[in-house]
Amino acid sequence: MEKENKTINILLIVIMILVVVGCIVAYLYFTHAWEKKDKNQDPIFTMENYPKIDGSTATLPLAQAYKSAFTGTSIENVDVTHSKTHNAYINLINKKSDLILVTYPSEEEQQLAKDAGVELEIVPVVKEAFVFFVNKENSIDNLTLNQIQDIYSGKVTNWKEVGGTDAQILAYQRPQNSGSQSGMLSLVMQGIKMKEPEKETVAQSMVDIVDVVSDYQNKENAIGYSYYYYITTMYSKDKIKLLSVNGIEPTYDNIKTGLYNIQTAYYAVIRKDEPENSDARKLLNAMISTYGQKVAKEAGYVQNY
């Protein structure tokens, strides 16, 4: 009897071991299978039926990464062009594009859509931050939000007023309705009127505004602004430095956690009357899916979901 009980106990132990091993194997198998599927997602579009995309300068790499991933085409063979933020909104409103990747619409762009009888559906895709930069030789490393507002409203005109050297502040702006200018007005100035810029301090593109600041090797008095992704990924210059705001550096992790709080997003915008089964809506849903967010992260953007 004792021998029989011992045999039963051994069998039970063996069964328990087999069950545990089976669970582990199943977990590893399905986890691996999911990862494999995630990395090699089946294409949901062809190059021929991919929706017409437009957008801002800073979202061009994102659009390229999405088109490559969702069509199963190598990035080298993907052709994407963007007409910049304002023109992208106009093209969407006029049905010349199906989906745009942009910053939030300006008041003028919202009015254009309203006048055309078009309702926009605006969905955040990736996080973004608004950043300020100066010449690397500038002694200033940090400004408060109030100090930035004072500089761009014209209340503060000399660096010594914010702890720097005795030099006039050359505050560069962007043209009206550019993504950066819209961001500056809504995220930073928040209703405070910006001073009228001198003609030579309005840069026509993000490239120009960075060049102007960085090229002043003997002038430490310039300040400019743009979006984090553009400055750090698309146009990294060794003669400028990003400023901390309220003591917080604009780093990837600080943006992701929200610690650096001058935040916005890059949005996927479609016309709200797009049918549920439309390619534009299908693409939008793919962008905010788990796989779509992984694609965005691999392209250097900060995931939103």
PDB file of C-alpha atoms in Angstrom:
ATOM      1  CA  MET A   1       0.000   0.000   0.000  1.00  0.00           C
ATOM      2  CA  GLU A   2       2.839   2.344   0.943  1.00  0.00           C
ATOM      3  CA  LYS A   3       4.603   1.505  -2.324  1.00  0.00           C
ATOM      4  CA  GLU A   4       1.393   2.236  -4.250  1.00  0.00           C
ATOM      5  CA  ASN A   5       0.999   5.647  -2.576  1.00  0.00           C
ATOM      6  CA  LYS A   6       4.603   6.495  -3.365  1.00  0.00           C
ATOM      7  CA  THR A   7       4.002   5.639  -7.019  1.00  0.00           C
ATOM      8  CA  ILE A   8       0.902   7.849  -7.118  1.00  0.00           C
ATOM      9  CA  ASN A   9       2.820  10.741  -5.537  1.00  0.00           C
ATOM     10  CA  ILE A  10       5.600  10.405  -8.079  1.00  0.00           C
ATOM     11  CA  LEU A  11       3.059  10.398 -10.907  1.00  0.00           C
ATOM     12  CA  LEU A  12       1.391  13.515  -9.515  1.00  0.00           C
ATOM     13  CA  ILE A  13       4.738  15.290  -9.276  1.00  0.00           C
ATOM     14  CA  VAL A  14       5.571  14.311 -12.859  1.00  0.00           C
ATOM     15  CA  ILE A  15       2.174  15.553 -14.058  1.00  0.00           C
ATOM     16  CA  MET A  16       2.647  18.852 -12.210  1.00  0.00           C
ATOM     17  CA  ILE A  17       6.086  19.303 -13.754  1.00  0.00           C
ATOM     18  CA  LEU A  18       4.707  18.570 -17.216  1.00  0.00           C
ATOM     19  CA  VAL A  19       1.889  21.081 -16.716  1.00  0.00           C
ATOM     20  CA  VAL A  20       4.307  23.792 -15.574  1.00  0.00           C
ATOM     21  CA  VAL A  21       6.720  23.082 -18.422  1.00  0.00           C
ATOM     22  CA  GLY A  22       3.810  23.065 -20.873  1.00  0.00           C
ATOM     23  CA  CYS A  23       2.642  26.465 -19.653  1.00  0.00           C
ATOM     24  CA  ILE A  24       6.138  27.909 -19.952  1.00  0.00           C
ATOM     25  CA  VAL A  25       6.587  26.499 -23.451  1.00  0.00           C
ATOM     26  CA  ALA A  26       3.173  27.807 -24.507  1.00  0.00           C
ATOM     27  CA  TYR A  27       3.979  31.245 -23.110  1.00  0.00           C
ATOM     28  CA  LEU A  28       7.325  31.417 -24.866  1.00  0.00           C
ATOM     29  CA  TYR A  29       5.831  30.144 -28.115  1.00  0.00           C
ATOM     30  CA  PHE A  30       2.955  32.579 -28.241  1.00  0.00           C
ATOM     31  CA  THR A  31       5.083  35.490 -27.031  1.00  0.00           C
ATOM     32  CA  HIS A  32       7.666  34.764 -29.694  1.00  0.00           C
ATOM     33  CA  ALA A  33       4.995  34.294 -32.330  1.00  0.00           C
ATOM     34  CA  TRP A  34       3.423  37.656 -31.447  1.00  0.00           C
ATOM     35  CA  GLU A  35       6.792  39.410 -31.486  1.00  0.00           C
ATOM     36  CA  LYS A  36       7.545  37.883 -34.851  1.00  0.00           C
ATOM     37  CA  LYS A  37       4.213  39.017 -36.218  1.00  0.00           C
ATOM     38  CA  ASP A  38       4.706  42.459 -34.724  1.00  0.00           C
ATOM     39  CA  LYS A  39       8.093  42.873 -36.369  1.00  0.00           C
ATOM     40  CA  ASN A  40       6.947  41.541 -39.706  1.00  0.00           C
ATOM     41  CA  GLN A  41       3.412  42.841 -39.853  1.00  0.00           C
ATOM     42  CA  ASP A  42       1.538  41.845 -42.961  1.00  0.00           C
ATOM     43  CA  PRO A  43       1.096  44.828 -45.327  1.00  0.00           C
ATOM     44  CA  ILE A  44      -2.331  46.452 -45.128  1.00  0.00           C
ATOM     45  CA  PHE A  45      -1.871  48.557 -48.261  1.00  0.00           C
ATOM     46  CA  THR A  46      -0.125  48.355 -51.590  1.00  0.00           C
ATOM     47  CA  MET A  47       1.844  51.247 -53.015  1.00  0.00           C
ATOM     48  CA  GLU A  48      -1.027  51.765 -55.446  1.00  0.00           C
ATOM     49  CA  ASN A  49      -3.893  52.033 -52.939  1.00  0.00           C
ATOM     50  CA  TYR A  50      -2.027  53.841 -50.159  1.00  0.00           C
ATOM     51  CA  PRO A  51      -3.965  56.997 -49.181  1.00  0.00           C
ATOM     52  CA  LYS A  52      -2.732  60.391 -50.359  1.00  0.00           C
ATOM     53  CA  ILE A  53      -0.641  61.830 -47.521  1.00  0.00           C
ATOM     54  CA  ASP A  54       0.622  65.320 -46.816  1.00  0.00           C
ATOM     55  CA  GLY A  55       2.047  67.071 -43.795  1.00  0.00           C
ATOM     56  CA  SER A  56       4.678  69.196 -42.132  1.00  0.00           C
ATOM     57  CA  THR A  57       8.436  69.135 -42.560  1.00  0.00           C
ATOM     58  CA  ALA A  58       8.992  67.525 -39.164  1.00  0.00           C
ATOM     59  CA  THR A  59       6.603  64.628 -39.845  1.00  0.00           C
ATOM     60  CA  LEU A  60       8.124  63.611 -43.173  1.00  0.00           C
ATOM     61  CA  PRO A  61      10.280  60.831 -41.627  1.00  0.00           C
ATOM     62  CA  LEU A  62       7.208  59.580 -39.743  1.00  0.00           C
ATOM     63  CA  ALA A  63       5.151  59.451 -42.939  1.00  0.00           C
ATOM     64  CA  GLN A  64       7.963  57.602 -44.700  1.00  0.00           C
ATOM     65  CA  ALA A  65       8.266  55.080 -41.871  1.00  0.00           C
ATOM     66  CA  TYR A  66       4.514  54.425 -41.868  1.00  0.00           C
ATOM     67  CA  LYS A  67       4.306  53.982 -45.626  1.00  0.00           C
ATOM     68  CA  SER A  68       7.245  51.590 -45.553  1.00  0.00           C
ATOM     69  CA  ALA A  69       5.766  49.542 -42.695  1.00  0.00           C
ATOM     70  CA  PHE A  70       2.181  49.447 -43.907  1.00  0.00           C
ATOM     71  CA  THR A  71       3.034  48.538 -47.510  1.00  0.00           C
ATOM     72  CA  GLY A  72       5.916  46.190 -46.757  1.00  0.00           C
ATOM     73  CA  THR A  73       8.209  48.320 -48.914  1.00  0.00           C
ATOM     74  CA  SER A  74      11.803  49.141 -47.998  1.00  0.00           C
ATOM     75  CA  ILE A  75      12.269  52.702 -46.809  1.00  0.00           C
ATOM     76  CA  GLU A  76      14.625  53.390 -49.728  1.00  0.00           C
ATOM     77  CA  ASN A  77      11.800  52.722 -52.180  1.00  0.00           C
ATOM     78  CA  VAL A  78       9.180  54.838 -50.429  1.00  0.00           C
ATOM     79  CA  ASP A  79       8.376  58.181 -52.034  1.00  0.00           C
ATOM     80  CA  VAL A  80       6.660  60.718 -49.773  1.00  0.00           C
ATOM     81  CA  THR A  81       6.499  64.490 -50.176  1.00  0.00           C
ATOM     82  CA  HIS A  82       5.054  67.050 -47.769  1.00  0.00           C
ATOM     83  CA  SER A  83       3.957  70.572 -48.678  1.00  0.00           C
ATOM     84  CA  LYS A  84       4.356  71.919 -45.089  1.00  0.00           C
ATOM     85  CA  THR A  85       1.712  72.522 -42.453  1.00  0.00           C
ATOM     86  CA  HIS A  86      -0.482  75.271 -43.908  1.00  0.00           C
ATOM     87  CA  ASN A  87      -0.557  73.886 -47.435  1.00  0.00           C
ATOM     88  CA  ALA A  88      -1.244  70.416 -46.048  1.00  0.00           C
ATOM     89  CA  TYR A  89      -4.386  71.697 -44.315  1.00  0.00           C
ATOM     90  CA  ILE A  90      -5.492  73.427 -47.515  1.00  0.00           C
ATOM     91  CA  ASN A  91      -4.942  70.226 -49.503  1.00  0.00           C
ATOM     92  CA  LEU A  92      -6.959  68.187 -47.001  1.00  0.00           C
ATOM     93  CA  ILE A  93      -9.804  70.704 -47.003  1.00  0.00           C
ATOM     94  CA  ASN A  94      -9.818  70.720 -50.821  1.00  0.00           C
ATOM     95  CA  LYS A  95      -9.750  66.904 -50.933  1.00  0.00           C
ATOM     96  CA  LYS A  96      -6.345  66.806 -52.598  1.00  0.00           C
ATOM     97  CA  SER A  97      -5.078  64.596 -49.785  1.00  0.00           C
ATOM     98  CA  ASP A  98      -6.732  61.959 -47.589  1.00  0.00           C
ATOM     99  CA  LEU A  99      -4.750  62.293 -44.358  1.00  0.00           C
ATOM    100  CA  ILE A 100      -2.199  64.785 -43.104  1.00  0.00           C
ATOM    101  CA  LEU A 101       0.424  64.568 -40.333  1.00  0.00           C
ATOM    102  CA  VAL A 102       0.724  68.023 -38.801  1.00  0.00           C
ATOM    103  CA  THR A 103       0.647  70.219 -35.734  1.00  0.00           C
ATOM    104  CA  TYR A 104      -2.708  71.467 -34.425  1.00  0.00           C
ATOM    105  CA  PRO A 105      -4.502  73.788 -36.866  1.00  0.00           C
ATOM    106  CA  SER A 106      -4.157  77.534 -36.421  1.00  0.00           C
ATOM    107  CA  GLU A 107      -7.251  79.697 -36.015  1.00  0.00           C
ATOM    108  CA  GLU A 108      -7.007  80.640 -39.682  1.00  0.00           C
ATOM    109  CA  GLU A 109      -6.824  76.988 -40.763  1.00  0.00           C
ATOM    110  CA  GLN A 110      -9.813  76.118 -38.592  1.00  0.00           C
ATOM    111  CA  GLN A 111     -11.728  78.978 -40.202  1.00  0.00           C
ATOM    112  CA  LEU A 112     -10.748  77.812 -43.702  1.00  0.00           C
ATOM    113  CA  ALA A 113     -12.193  74.388 -42.917  1.00  0.00           C
ATOM    114  CA  LYS A 114     -15.364  75.914 -41.488  1.00  0.00           C
ATOM    115  CA  ASP A 115     -15.847  78.173 -44.524  1.00  0.00           C
ATOM    116  CA  ALA A 116     -15.473  75.148 -46.815  1.00  0.00           C
ATOM    117  CA  GLY A 117     -18.014  73.152 -44.802  1.00  0.00           C
ATOM    118  CA  VAL A 118     -15.362  70.636 -43.792  1.00  0.00           C
ATOM    119  CA  GLU A 119     -15.216  69.218 -40.267  1.00  0.00           C
ATOM    120  CA  LEU A 120     -11.781  67.990 -39.259  1.00  0.00           C
ATOM    121  CA  GLU A 121     -11.084  64.905 -37.174  1.00  0.00           C
ATOM    122  CA  ILE A 122      -7.845  65.499 -35.285  1.00  0.00           C
ATOM    123  CA  VAL A 123      -6.139  62.562 -33.558  1.00  0.00           C
ATOM    124  CA  PRO A 124      -2.782  62.771 -31.708  1.00  0.00           C
ATOM    125  CA  VAL A 125      -0.311  60.200 -33.036  1.00  0.00           C
ATOM    126  CA  VAL A 126       3.005  60.948 -31.315  1.00  0.00           C
ATOM    127  CA  LYS A 127       4.075  63.293 -28.538  1.00  0.00           C
ATOM    128  CA  GLU A 128       6.136  66.370 -29.319  1.00  0.00           C
ATOM    129  CA  ALA A 129       7.616  69.255 -27.368  1.00  0.00           C
ATOM    130  CA  PHE A 130       8.255  72.881 -28.148  1.00  0.00           C
ATOM    131  CA  VAL A 131      11.872  73.859 -27.489  1.00  0.00           C
ATOM    132  CA  PHE A 132      14.055  76.955 -27.392  1.00  0.00           C
ATOM    133  CA  PHE A 133      17.679  77.187 -28.415  1.00  0.00           C
ATOM    134  CA  VAL A 134      20.513  79.689 -28.311  1.00  0.00           C
ATOM    135  CA  ASN A 135      24.066  79.960 -29.571  1.00  0.00           C
ATOM    136  CA  LYS A 136      26.254  77.475 -27.700  1.00  0.00           C
ATOM    137  CA  GLU A 137      28.431  80.328 -26.430  1.00  0.00           C
ATOM    138  CA  ASN A 138      25.459  81.957 -24.699  1.00  0.00           C
ATOM    139  CA  SER A 139      25.872  81.707 -20.916  1.00  0.00           C
ATOM    140  CA  ILE A 140      22.143  81.112 -20.427  1.00  0.00           C
ATOM    141  CA  ASP A 141      21.107  77.464 -19.980  1.00  0.00           C
ATOM    142  CA  ASN A 142      17.629  77.922 -18.544  1.00  0.00           C
ATOM    143  CA  LEU A 143      14.707  80.309 -18.864  1.00  0.00           C
ATOM    144  CA  THR A 144      11.364  80.302 -17.107  1.00  0.00           C
ATOM    145  CA  LEU A 145       8.213  80.294 -19.188  1.00  0.00           C
ATOM    146  CA  ASN A 146       7.472  83.819 -17.953  1.00  0.00           C
ATOM    147  CA  GLN A 147      10.907  85.009 -19.085  1.00  0.00           C
ATOM    148  CA  ILE A 148      10.331  83.547 -22.557  1.00  0.00           C
ATOM    149  CA  GLN A 149       6.958  85.269 -22.745  1.00  0.00           C
ATOM    150  CA  ASP A 150       8.569  88.542 -21.678  1.00  0.00           C
ATOM    151  CA  ILE A 151      11.300  88.205 -24.322  1.00  0.00           C
ATOM    152  CA  TYR A 152       8.855  87.548 -27.145  1.00  0.00           C
ATOM    153  CA  SER A 153       6.360  90.180 -26.027  1.00  0.00           C
ATOM    154  CA  GLY A 154       9.136  92.784 -25.970  1.00  0.00           C
ATOM    155  CA  LYS A 155       9.057  93.334 -22.209  1.00  0.00           C
ATOM    156  CA  VAL A 156      12.599  91.952 -21.816  1.00  0.00           C
ATOM    157  CA  THR A 157      15.110  93.067 -24.436  1.00  0.00           C
ATOM    158  CA  ASN A 158      18.531  92.437 -22.886  1.00  0.00           C
ATOM    159  CA  TRP A 159      20.090  89.139 -21.784  1.00  0.00           C
ATOM    160  CA  LYS A 160      21.296  90.709 -18.514  1.00  0.00           C
ATOM    161  CA  GLU A 161      17.635  90.999 -17.459  1.00  0.00           C
ATOM    162  CA  VAL A 162      17.447  87.193 -17.332  1.00  0.00           C
ATOM    163  CA  GLY A 163      20.887  86.536 -15.864  1.00  0.00           C
ATOM    164  CA  GLY A 164      22.994  86.717 -19.007  1.00  0.00           C
ATOM    165  CA  THR A 165      25.536  89.149 -20.422  1.00  0.00           C
ATOM    166  CA  ASP A 166      24.790  92.742 -21.348  1.00  0.00           C
ATOM    167  CA  ALA A 167      23.618  92.196 -24.930  1.00  0.00           C
ATOM    168  CA  GLN A 168      20.437  92.935 -26.831  1.00  0.00           C
ATOM    169  CA  ILE A 169      18.256  89.862 -27.374  1.00  0.00           C
ATOM    170  CA  LEU A 170      17.748  88.953 -31.014  1.00  0.00           C
ATOM    171  CA  ALA A 171      14.499  86.957 -30.838  1.00  0.00           C
ATOM    172  CA  TYR A 172      13.747  85.068 -34.029  1.00  0.00           C
ATOM    173  CA  GLN A 173      10.184  84.295 -35.086  1.00  0.00           C
ATOM    174  CA  ARG A 174       8.517  82.218 -37.781  1.00  0.00           C
ATOM    175  CA  PRO A 175       5.964  83.213 -40.432  1.00  0.00           C
ATOM    176  CA  GLN A 176       2.265  83.207 -39.607  1.00  0.00           C
ATOM    177  CA  ASN A 177       0.535  79.814 -40.003  1.00  0.00           C
ATOM    178  CA  SER A 178       3.789  77.864 -39.954  1.00  0.00           C
ATOM    179  CA  GLY A 179       3.583  74.946 -37.538  1.00  0.00           C
ATOM    180  CA  SER A 180       6.230  76.478 -35.286  1.00  0.00           C
ATOM    181  CA  GLN A 181       4.561  79.888 -35.125  1.00  0.00           C
ATOM    182  CA  SER A 182       1.171  78.350 -34.350  1.00  0.00           C
ATOM    183  CA  GLY A 183       2.809  76.312 -31.599  1.00  0.00           C
ATOM    184  CA  MET A 184       4.549  79.366 -30.186  1.00  0.00           C
ATOM    185  CA  LEU A 185       1.308  81.312 -30.002  1.00  0.00           C
ATOM    186  CA  SER A 186      -0.810  78.556 -28.452  1.00  0.00           C
ATOM    187  CA  LEU A 187       1.679  76.689 -26.250  1.00  0.00           C
ATOM    188  CA  VAL A 188       3.935  79.490 -25.068  1.00  0.00           C
ATOM    189  CA  MET A 189       2.415  82.943 -25.470  1.00  0.00           C
ATOM    190  CA  GLN A 190      -1.060  81.733 -24.454  1.00  0.00           C
ATOM    191  CA  GLY A 191      -2.850  84.922 -25.437  1.00  0.00           C
ATOM    192  CA  ILE A 192       0.051  87.307 -24.798  1.00  0.00           C
ATOM    193  CA  LYS A 193       0.692  89.385 -27.902  1.00  0.00           C
ATOM    194  CA  MET A 194       4.061  88.815 -29.555  1.00  0.00           C
ATOM    195  CA  LYS A 195       6.084  91.864 -30.460  1.00  0.00           C
ATOM    196  CA  GLU A 196       6.368  92.791 -34.115  1.00  0.00           C
ATOM    197  CA  PRO A 197       9.486  91.068 -35.414  1.00  0.00           C
ATOM    198  CA  GLU A 198      12.124  92.917 -37.316  1.00  0.00           C
ATOM    199  CA  LYS A 199      12.070  91.738 -40.908  1.00  0.00           C
ATOM    200  CA  GLU A 200      15.444  90.019 -40.697  1.00  0.00           C
ATOM    201  CA  THR A 201      14.390  88.020 -37.639  1.00  0.00           C
ATOM    202  CA  VAL A 202      11.564  86.165 -39.363  1.00  0.00           C
ATOM    203  CA  ALA A 203      12.952  82.927 -40.735  1.00  0.00           C
ATOM    204  CA  GLN A 204      11.051  81.359 -43.618  1.00  0.00           C
ATOM    205  CA  SER A 205      11.738  77.759 -42.619  1.00  0.00           C
ATOM    206  CA  MET A 206      12.935  75.769 -39.640  1.00  0.00           C
ATOM    207  CA  VAL A 207      16.232  75.301 -41.478  1.00  0.00           C
ATOM    208  CA  ASP A 208      16.633  79.074 -41.773  1.00  0.00           C
ATOM    209  CA  ILE A 209      15.865  79.781 -38.144  1.00  0.00           C
ATOM    210  CA  VAL A 210      18.479  77.283 -36.963  1.00  0.00           C
ATOM    211  CA  ASP A 211      21.084  78.504 -39.443  1.00  0.00           C
ATOM    212  CA  VAL A 212      20.622  82.114 -38.379  1.00  0.00           C
ATOM    213  CA  VAL A 213      21.203  81.325 -34.722  1.00  0.00           C
ATOM    214  CA  SER A 214      24.061  78.889 -35.168  1.00  0.00           C
ATOM    215  CA  ASP A 215      25.983  81.000 -37.688  1.00  0.00           C
ATOM    216  CA  TYR A 216      26.362  83.922 -35.297  1.00  0.00           C
ATOM    217  CA  GLN A 217      29.654  82.650 -33.914  1.00  0.00           C
ATOM    218  CA  ASN A 218      30.586  86.032 -32.451  1.00  0.00           C
ATOM    219  CA  LYS A 219      27.047  86.991 -31.468  1.00  0.00           C
ATOM    220  CA  GLU A 220      25.674  85.218 -28.451  1.00  0.00           C
ATOM    221  CA  ASN A 221      22.442  87.191 -28.421  1.00  0.00           C
ATOM    222  CA  ALA A 222      20.125  85.120 -30.654  1.00  0.00           C
ATOM    223  CA  ILE A 223      17.277  82.856 -29.553  1.00  0.00           C
ATOM    224  CA  GLY A 224      14.974  80.688 -31.656  1.00  0.00           C
ATOM    225  CA  TYR A 225      12.329  78.004 -31.272  1.00  0.00           C
ATOM    226  CA  SER A 226      11.132  74.870 -32.992  1.00  0.00           C
ATOM    227  CA  TYR A 227      10.005  71.318 -32.282  1.00  0.00           C
ATOM    228  CA  TYR A 228      12.166  68.796 -30.440  1.00  0.00           C
ATOM    229  CA  TYR A 229      12.149  66.113 -33.138  1.00  0.00           C
ATOM    230  CA  TYR A 230      13.179  68.498 -35.878  1.00  0.00           C
ATOM    231  CA  ILE A 231      16.049  70.058 -33.950  1.00  0.00           C
ATOM    232  CA  THR A 232      17.457  66.825 -32.520  1.00  0.00           C
ATOM    233  CA  THR A 233      16.872  64.444 -35.410  1.00  0.00           C
ATOM    234  CA  MET A 234      16.424  66.276 -38.679  1.00  0.00           C
ATOM    235  CA  TYR A 235      18.625  69.279 -38.108  1.00  0.00           C
ATOM    236  CA  SER A 236      21.167  68.741 -35.371  1.00  0.00           C
ATOM    237  CA  LYS A 237      23.673  71.598 -35.205  1.00  0.00           C
ATOM    238  CA  ASP A 238      26.776  71.660 -33.032  1.00  0.00           C
ATOM    239  CA  LYS A 239      26.683  75.438 -32.558  1.00  0.00           C
ATOM    240  CA  ILE A 240      23.367  75.622 -30.729  1.00  0.00           C
ATOM    241  CA  LYS A 241      22.103  74.292 -27.417  1.00  0.00           C
ATOM    242  CA  LEU A 242      18.611  73.564 -26.188  1.00  0.00           C
ATOM    243  CA  LEU A 243      17.471  75.534 -23.166  1.00  0.00           C
ATOM    244  CA  SER A 244      15.862  74.065 -20.097  1.00  0.00           C
ATOM    245  CA  VAL A 245      12.508  75.649 -19.303  1.00  0.00           C
ATOM    246  CA  ASN A 246      11.548  76.085 -15.648  1.00  0.00           C
ATOM    247  CA  GLY A 247      14.606  73.980 -14.809  1.00  0.00           C
ATOM    248  CA  ILE A 248      13.576  70.969 -16.901  1.00  0.00           C
ATOM    249  CA  GLU A 249      15.636  69.801 -19.880  1.00  0.00           C
ATOM    250  CA  PRO A 250      13.795  68.869 -23.092  1.00  0.00           C
ATOM    251  CA  THR A 251      14.977  65.253 -23.328  1.00  0.00           C
ATOM    252  CA  TYR A 252      13.223  62.237 -24.851  1.00  0.00           C
ATOM    253  CA  ASP A 253      12.439  60.780 -21.419  1.00  0.00           C
ATOM    254  CA  ASN A 254      11.263  64.089 -19.964  1.00  0.00           C
ATOM    255  CA  ILE A 255       8.933  64.545 -22.913  1.00  0.00           C
ATOM    256  CA  LYS A 256       7.643  60.978 -22.677  1.00  0.00           C
ATOM    257  CA  THR A 257       6.862  61.299 -18.961  1.00  0.00           C
ATOM    258  CA  GLY A 258       5.473  64.813 -19.305  1.00  0.00           C
ATOM    259  CA  LEU A 259       8.093  66.319 -16.979  1.00  0.00           C
ATOM    260  CA  TYR A 260       9.027  68.791 -19.704  1.00  0.00           C
ATOM    261  CA  ASN A 261       5.604  70.309 -20.053  1.00  0.00           C
ATOM    262  CA  ILE A 262       5.625  72.576 -23.107  1.00  0.00           C
ATOM    263  CA  GLN A 263       4.099  69.679 -24.952  1.00  0.00           C
ATOM    264  CA  THR A 264       1.977  69.125 -27.982  1.00  0.00           C
ATOM    265  CA  ALA A 265       1.672  66.318 -30.509  1.00  0.00           C
ATOM    266  CA  TYR A 266       1.835  65.531 -34.160  1.00  0.00           C
ATOM    267  CA  TYR A 267      -1.687  64.804 -35.288  1.00  0.00           C
ATOM    268  CA  ALA A 268      -3.215  62.665 -37.979  1.00  0.00           C
ATOM    269  CA  VAL A 269      -6.023  64.749 -39.468  1.00  0.00           C
ATOM    270  CA  ILE A 270      -8.740  63.472 -41.775  1.00  0.00           C
ATOM    271  CA  ARG A 271     -12.084  64.812 -42.923  1.00  0.00           C
ATOM    272  CA  LYS A 272     -14.658  63.746 -40.352  1.00  0.00           C
ATOM    273  CA  ASP A 273     -17.074  62.492 -43.008  1.00  0.00           C
ATOM    274  CA  GLU A 274     -14.659  59.739 -44.052  1.00  0.00           C
ATOM    275  CA  PRO A 275     -16.589  56.420 -44.033  1.00  0.00           C
ATOM    276  CA  GLU A 276     -15.666  53.883 -41.354  1.00  0.00           C
ATOM    277  CA  ASN A 277     -14.239  51.546 -43.985  1.00  0.00           C
ATOM    278  CA  SER A 278     -12.301  54.226 -45.883  1.00  0.00           C
ATOM    279  CA  ASP A 279      -8.585  53.817 -46.515  1.00  0.00           C
ATOM    280  CA  ALA A 280      -7.896  57.117 -44.737  1.00  0.00           C
ATOM    281  CA  ARG A 281      -9.569  55.914 -41.541  1.00  0.00           C
ATOM    282  CA  LYS A 282      -7.905  52.517 -41.878  1.00  0.00           C
ATOM    283  CA  LEU A 283      -4.522  54.245 -42.059  1.00  0.00           C
ATOM    284  CA  LEU A 284      -5.290  56.468 -39.079  1.00  0.00           C
ATOM    285  CA  ASN A 285      -6.218  53.435 -36.968  1.00  0.00           C
ATOM    286  CA  ALA A 286      -3.024  51.678 -38.031  1.00  0.00           C
ATOM    287  CA  MET A 287      -0.942  54.679 -36.940  1.00  0.00           C
ATOM    288  CA  ILE A 288      -2.314  54.627 -33.389  1.00  0.00           C
ATOM    289  CA  SER A 289      -2.217  50.836 -33.066  1.00  0.00           C
ATOM    290  CA  THR A 290       0.447  49.077 -30.994  1.00  0.00           C
ATOM    291  CA  TYR A 291       2.374  48.266 -34.151  1.00  0.00           C
ATOM    292  CA  GLY A 292       1.988  51.793 -35.510  1.00  0.00           C
ATOM    293  CA  GLN A 293       3.352  53.244 -32.282  1.00  0.00           C
ATOM    294  CA  LYS A 294       6.334  50.893 -32.460  1.00  0.00           C
ATOM    295  CA  VAL A 295       7.026  52.104 -35.994  1.00  0.00           C
ATOM    296  CA  ALA A 296       6.907  55.703 -34.742  1.00  0.00           C
ATOM    297  CA  LYS A 297       9.286  54.962 -31.875  1.00  0.00           C
ATOM    298  CA  GLU A 298      11.766  53.265 -34.199  1.00  0.00           C
ATOM    299  CA  ALA A 299      11.666  56.398 -36.378  1.00  0.00           C
ATOM    300  CA  GLY A 300      12.716  58.473 -33.353  1.00  0.00           C
ATOM    301  CA  TYR A 301       9.363  59.927 -32.293  1.00  0.00           C
ATOM    302  CA  VAL A 302       7.893  59.815 -28.780  1.00  0.00           C
ATOM    303  CA  GLN A 303       5.050  57.308 -28.517  1.00  0.00           C
ATOM    304  CA  ASN A 304       1.673  58.679 -27.516  1.00  0.00           C
ATOM    305  CA  TYR A 305      -0.089  55.416 -26.624  1.00  0.00           C
TER     306      TYR A 305
END
